[in-house]
CSV table of C-alpha atoms in Angstrom, one decimal:
chain,number,residue,atom,x,y,z
A,123,MET,CA,113.0,158.9,118.0
A,124,ARG,CA,110.4,158.4,115.4
A,125,LEU,CA,112.4,155.3,114.1
A,126,THR,CA,112.4,153.9,117.4
A,127,VAL,CA,108.7,154.4,117.9
A,128,LEU,CA,108.1,153.0,114.2
A,129,ALA,CA,110.1,149.9,115.1
A,130,ALA,CA,108.3,149.3,118.1
A,131,LEU,CA,104.9,149.7,116.2
A,132,LEU,CA,106.0,147.3,113.5
A,133,VAL,CA,106.9,144.6,116.3
A,134,PHE,CA,103.4,144.8,117.6
A,135,ALA,CA,101.9,144.8,114.0
A,136,LEU,CA,103.7,141.5,113.1
A,137,PRO,CA,101.5,138.3,113.3
A,138,PRO,CA,101.9,136.4,116.5
A,139,VAL,CA,103.5,133.4,114.8
A,140,THR,CA,106.8,133.0,116.7
A,141,LEU,CA,105.5,131.2,119.7
A,142,ALA,CA,103.3,129.2,117.7
A,143,GLU,CA,105.9,127.9,115.3
A,144,THR,CA,108.2,127.2,118.4
A,145,SER,CA,105.5,125.0,119.7
A,146,LYS,CA,104.8,123.4,116.4
A,147,ASP,CA,108.4,122.6,115.9
A,148,THR,CA,108.4,120.5,119.1
A,149,GLY,CA,105.9,118.3,117.5
A,150,SER,CA,103.7,117.9,120.5
A,151,ASP,CA,101.0,120.0,119.2
A,152,ALA,CA,101.0,118.3,115.8
A,153,ILE,CA,100.7,115.0,117.4
A,154,THR,CA,97.8,116.0,119.6
A,155,ARG,CA,95.9,117.3,116.4
A,156,ALA,CA,97.1,114.1,114.5
A,157,VAL,CA,95.4,111.9,117.1
A,158,ALA,CA,92.4,113.6,117.3
A,159,ASP,CA,92.0,113.8,113.4
A,160,PRO,CA,88.2,112.7,112.7
A,161,ALA,CA,89.4,110.5,109.8
A,162,ARG,CA,91.0,108.2,112.6
A,163,GLN,CA,87.6,107.6,114.1
A,164,ALA,CA,87.9,103.6,113.4
A,165,ASP,CA,91.2,103.8,115.3
A,166,ARG,CA,90.2,105.4,118.4
A,167,ALA,CA,89.1,102.2,120.1
A,168,ASP,CA,92.9,100.9,120.0
A,169,ASP,CA,94.5,104.3,121.1
A,170,ALA,CA,94.7,103.7,124.7
A,171,ARG,CA,95.9,100.2,124.4
A,172,ARG,CA,98.5,101.1,121.6
A,173,LYS,CA,99.6,104.3,123.5
A,174,VAL,CA,99.7,106.1,120.1
A,175,ALA,CA,100.5,109.6,121.5
A,176,GLN,CA,103.2,108.4,123.7
A,177,VAL,CA,104.7,106.2,120.8
A,178,MET,CA,104.6,109.3,118.5
A,179,ALA,CA,106.3,111.6,121.1
A,180,PHE,CA,109.0,108.9,121.6
A,181,THR,CA,109.6,108.7,117.8
A,182,GLN,CA,110.3,112.6,117.9
A,183,VAL,CA,108.5,113.0,114.7
A,184,LYS,CA,107.9,116.7,113.6
A,185,PRO,CA,106.2,118.7,110.8
A,186,GLY,CA,107.7,118.6,107.7
A,187,GLN,CA,109.7,115.5,108.2
A,188,LYS,CA,110.3,112.2,106.0
A,189,VAL,CA,109.3,109.0,107.5
A,190,LEU,CA,110.0,105.4,106.2
A,191,GLU,CA,107.7,103.1,107.9
A,192,LEU,CA,108.2,99.2,107.7
A,193,ILE,CA,105.4,97.0,107.2
A,194,PRO,CA,102.5,99.4,108.1
A,195,GLY,CA,99.9,96.7,108.2
A,196,SER,CA,96.5,98.4,108.3
A,197,GLY,CA,98.1,101.8,108.6
A,198,TYR,CA,97.3,102.5,112.1
A,199,PHE,CA,100.5,104.5,112.8
A,200,THR,CA,100.6,105.6,109.1
A,201,ARG,CA,97.6,107.7,109.6
A,202,VAL,CA,99.2,109.5,112.6
A,203,PHE,CA,102.5,110.1,111.0
A,204,SER,CA,100.8,111.5,107.8
A,205,ALA,CA,98.9,114.1,109.9
A,206,VAL,CA,102.0,115.0,111.9
A,207,VAL,CA,104.3,115.5,109.2
A,208,GLY,CA,101.9,117.5,107.1
A,209,THR,CA,101.9,118.7,103.6
A,210,GLN,CA,105.6,119.6,103.8
A,211,GLY,CA,106.6,116.1,105.0
A,212,HIS,CA,106.1,112.6,103.4
A,213,VAL,CA,105.4,109.1,104.7
A,214,TYR,CA,106.9,106.0,102.8
A,215,ALA,CA,105.0,103.0,103.7
A,216,VAL,CA,107.4,99.9,102.9
A,217,VAL,CA,105.7,96.5,102.0
A,218,PRO,CA,108.3,93.8,101.0
A,219,ASP,CA,107.5,91.6,98.4
A,220,GLU,CA,107.9,88.6,100.5
A,221,TYR,CA,105.4,89.9,103.1
A,222,ALA,CA,102.9,91.1,100.5
A,223,LYS,CA,102.6,87.2,99.7
A,224,VAL,CA,101.2,86.5,103.0
A,225,ASP,CA,99.3,89.6,103.7
A,226,SER,CA,97.3,90.6,100.4
A,227,GLU,CA,94.6,92.2,102.6
A,228,GLY,CA,97.1,94.4,104.4
A,229,VAL,CA,98.7,95.5,101.0
A,230,SER,CA,95.2,96.4,99.6
A,231,THR,CA,94.7,98.4,102.8
A,232,ILE,CA,97.6,100.4,102.8
A,233,LYS,CA,97.4,101.0,99.0
A,234,ALA,CA,93.8,102.3,99.4
A,235,LEU,CA,95.1,104.6,102.2
A,236,ALA,CA,97.7,106.2,100.0
A,237,ALA,CA,95.0,106.7,97.2
A,238,ASP,CA,92.9,108.6,99.5
A,239,PRO,CA,93.4,112.4,99.0
A,240,HIS,CA,93.4,113.0,102.8
A,241,TYR,CA,96.8,111.1,102.9
A,242,ALA,CA,98.2,112.6,99.7
A,243,ASN,CA,101.5,112.6,101.6
A,244,VAL,CA,101.7,108.9,101.8
A,245,SER,CA,103.5,106.6,99.2
A,246,VAL,CA,103.6,102.9,99.2
A,247,LEU,CA,107.0,101.3,98.3
A,248,THR,CA,107.1,97.6,97.2
A,249,GLN,CA,110.7,96.1,97.3
A,250,PRO,CA,112.6,93.0,98.3
A,251,ALA,CA,113.0,92.6,101.8
A,252,ALA,CA,116.8,92.4,101.8
A,253,MET,CA,116.7,95.7,99.8
A,254,LEU,CA,115.5,98.4,102.1
A,255,ARG,CA,115.7,101.8,100.5
A,256,ALA,CA,113.9,105.3,100.1
A,257,PRO,CA,113.6,107.7,97.5
A,258,GLU,CA,115.2,110.3,99.5
A,259,SER,CA,117.0,110.7,102.8
A,260,VAL,CA,114.4,110.5,105.8
A,261,ASP,CA,114.4,111.6,109.4
A,262,LEU,CA,112.8,108.6,110.8
A,263,VAL,CA,112.8,104.9,110.2
A,264,PHE,CA,110.0,103.2,112.2
A,265,THR,CA,109.1,99.6,112.7
A,266,SER,CA,106.5,98.3,115.1
A,267,GLN,CA,106.0,94.4,115.7
A,268,ASN,CA,107.7,93.4,112.7
A,269,TYR,CA,111.4,93.6,113.1
A,270,HIS,CA,111.3,90.0,114.2
A,271,ASP,CA,109.8,89.0,110.9
A,272,TYR,CA,112.9,89.9,108.8
A,273,PRO,CA,115.1,87.0,109.7
A,274,ASP,CA,112.3,84.2,109.3
A,275,PRO,CA,112.2,82.0,106.3
A,276,PHE,CA,109.1,83.6,104.7
A,277,MET,CA,110.9,86.9,104.3
A,278,GLY,CA,114.0,85.2,102.8
A,279,LYS,CA,115.9,85.1,106.1
A,280,VAL,CA,117.2,88.8,106.1
A,281,ASP,CA,120.1,89.5,108.1
A,282,PRO,CA,118.9,92.1,110.8
A,283,VAL,CA,122.4,93.7,110.9
A,284,THR,CA,122.0,94.2,106.9
A,285,LEU,CA,118.5,95.6,107.6
A,286,ASP,CA,119.7,98.0,110.2
A,287,ARG,CA,122.8,99.2,107.9
A,288,GLN,CA,120.2,99.9,105.2
A,289,ALA,CA,118.0,101.9,107.6
A,290,PHE,CA,121.2,103.8,108.7
A,291,ALA,CA,121.9,104.5,105.1
A,292,ALA,CA,118.3,105.8,104.6
A,293,LEU,CA,118.6,108.2,107.3
A,294,LYS,CA,119.9,111.7,107.5
A,295,PRO,CA,122.8,112.5,109.8
A,296,GLY,CA,121.0,112.7,113.1
A,297,GLY,CA,117.9,110.8,112.2
A,298,VAL,CA,116.4,108.2,114.4
A,299,PHE,CA,115.4,104.5,114.1
A,300,VAL,CA,112.8,103.3,116.2
A,301,VAL,CA,112.0,99.6,116.9
A,302,ILE,CA,108.9,98.2,118.7
A,303,ASP,CA,108.8,94.5,119.2
A,304,HIS,CA,107.4,91.8,121.3
A,305,VAL,CA,109.7,90.7,124.1
A,306,ALA,CA,111.3,87.2,124.3
A,307,PRO,CA,113.0,85.8,127.2
A,308,ALA,CA,116.4,87.2,128.2
A,309,GLY,CA,119.4,85.5,126.3
A,310,SER,CA,117.0,83.8,123.5
A,311,GLY,CA,118.6,86.0,120.7
A,312,MET,CA,116.5,85.4,117.7
A,313,ARG,CA,115.4,81.7,118.5
A,314,ASP,CA,111.7,82.6,119.0
A,315,THR,CA,111.3,84.9,115.9
A,316,ASN,CA,109.6,82.3,113.7
A,317,THR,CA,107.7,80.4,116.4
A,318,LEU,CA,106.6,82.8,119.0
A,319,HIS,CA,107.0,85.9,117.0
A,320,ARG,CA,109.2,87.4,119.6
A,321,ILE,CA,112.8,88.7,119.9
A,322,ASP,CA,115.3,89.3,122.6
A,323,PRO,CA,115.6,93.1,123.1
A,324,ALA,CA,119.3,92.8,123.8
A,325,ILE,CA,120.2,91.2,120.5
A,326,VAL,CA,118.2,94.2,118.7
A,327,LYS,CA,120.2,96.6,120.5
A,328,SER,CA,123.5,94.8,119.7
A,329,GLN,CA,122.4,94.4,115.9
A,330,ALA,CA,121.6,98.2,115.7
A,331,LYS,CA,125.0,99.1,117.3
A,332,LEU,CA,126.8,96.9,114.8
A,333,ALA,CA,125.1,98.9,111.8
A,334,GLY,CA,126.5,102.3,113.4
A,335,PHE,CA,123.5,103.4,115.4
A,336,VAL,CA,124.0,105.0,118.9
A,337,PHE,CA,121.3,103.8,121.3
A,338,ASP,CA,119.3,106.9,122.1
A,339,GLY,CA,116.6,105.9,124.6
A,340,GLN,CA,113.7,103.5,125.5
A,341,SER,CA,110.2,103.6,126.6
A,342,ASP,CA,108.2,101.4,128.9
A,343,ALA,CA,104.9,102.5,127.7
A,344,LEU,CA,104.2,99.3,126.1
A,345,ARG,CA,105.6,97.0,128.7
A,346,ASN,CA,103.4,94.4,130.2
A,347,PRO,CA,105.1,92.4,133.3
A,348,ALA,CA,102.2,89.9,133.2
A,349,ASP,CA,103.2,88.5,129.7
A,350,PRO,CA,105.2,85.3,130.4
A,351,HIS,CA,107.3,85.6,127.3
A,352,ASP,CA,107.0,81.9,126.4
A,353,ILE,CA,103.6,81.9,124.4
A,354,LYS,CA,102.9,83.0,121.0
A,355,VAL,CA,101.9,86.5,120.8
A,356,PHE,CA,98.5,85.3,119.0
A,357,ASP,CA,97.6,83.3,122.0
A,358,LYS,CA,94.3,84.6,123.1
A,359,SER,CA,95.3,85.1,126.7
A,360,ILE,CA,97.9,87.8,125.5
A,361,ARG,CA,97.2,89.0,122.1
A,362,GLY,CA,97.0,92.7,121.8
A,363,HIS,CA,98.7,93.1,125.4
A,364,THR,CA,102.2,91.7,124.9
A,365,ASP,CA,105.2,92.8,126.6
A,366,GLN,CA,106.9,95.2,124.1
A,367,PHE,CA,110.1,97.0,124.1
A,368,MET,CA,110.5,100.4,122.3
A,369,TYR,CA,113.9,101.4,121.5
A,370,ARG,CA,115.3,104.5,119.7
A,371,PHE,CA,118.6,104.5,117.9
A,372,ARG,CA,120.2,107.5,116.3
A,373,LYS,CA,122.5,108.1,113.4
A,374,PRO,CA,125.3,110.2,114.5
A,375,ALA,CA,125.2,113.7,113.3
A,376,LYS,CA,128.7,113.5,111.9
């Protein structure tokens, strides 16, 4: 009887961490905190347009995970990934050598971010565009608005299937590959990647499948039916509001 009472008292004496840890493990609370991080003050004006919370939820990123982010630009998503994965996780920001030649400002910005103690879990990786790799296996490979760049001349005409296979190899079993990009007309394939900076969602799906990925879902959060699909994404009539697809591919667990 005394042992039973003692056991009960010990249960009530334990710190109430179980529910909190379960909630944290889903990533939802971590995403909310990350988006609200005061260090992101300058990014707040773009959050509603870029649907950052919905994008993060779609990636299924969680605390403690490893993220490989391709061509991070100014680090808009990098800052959120950093806060979500926390001190036990890491974000590897990939800057291809070829891309660095046309965006030296962006390279300086992301390197400055990685040097900031607030983002101590961020590292910048510089490597040839055709040789995507990570220092360790990761849980998530993420690319936003730059998948279409890889097959273009300035990037060395990287075969997207080769890129996808390298992303596949970098991922842990069960890991995910998330691609966000500007929508090109149906059936256009890669015709518009170097001109309109768009790509047909259907070819992205087929390329990822050829690399071994399983299609795991899509989100319409960034879709815009008003986009005509036949103008450059930099056209002032549509810039910042293009129709974008968001696909998630998964590496089989076995």
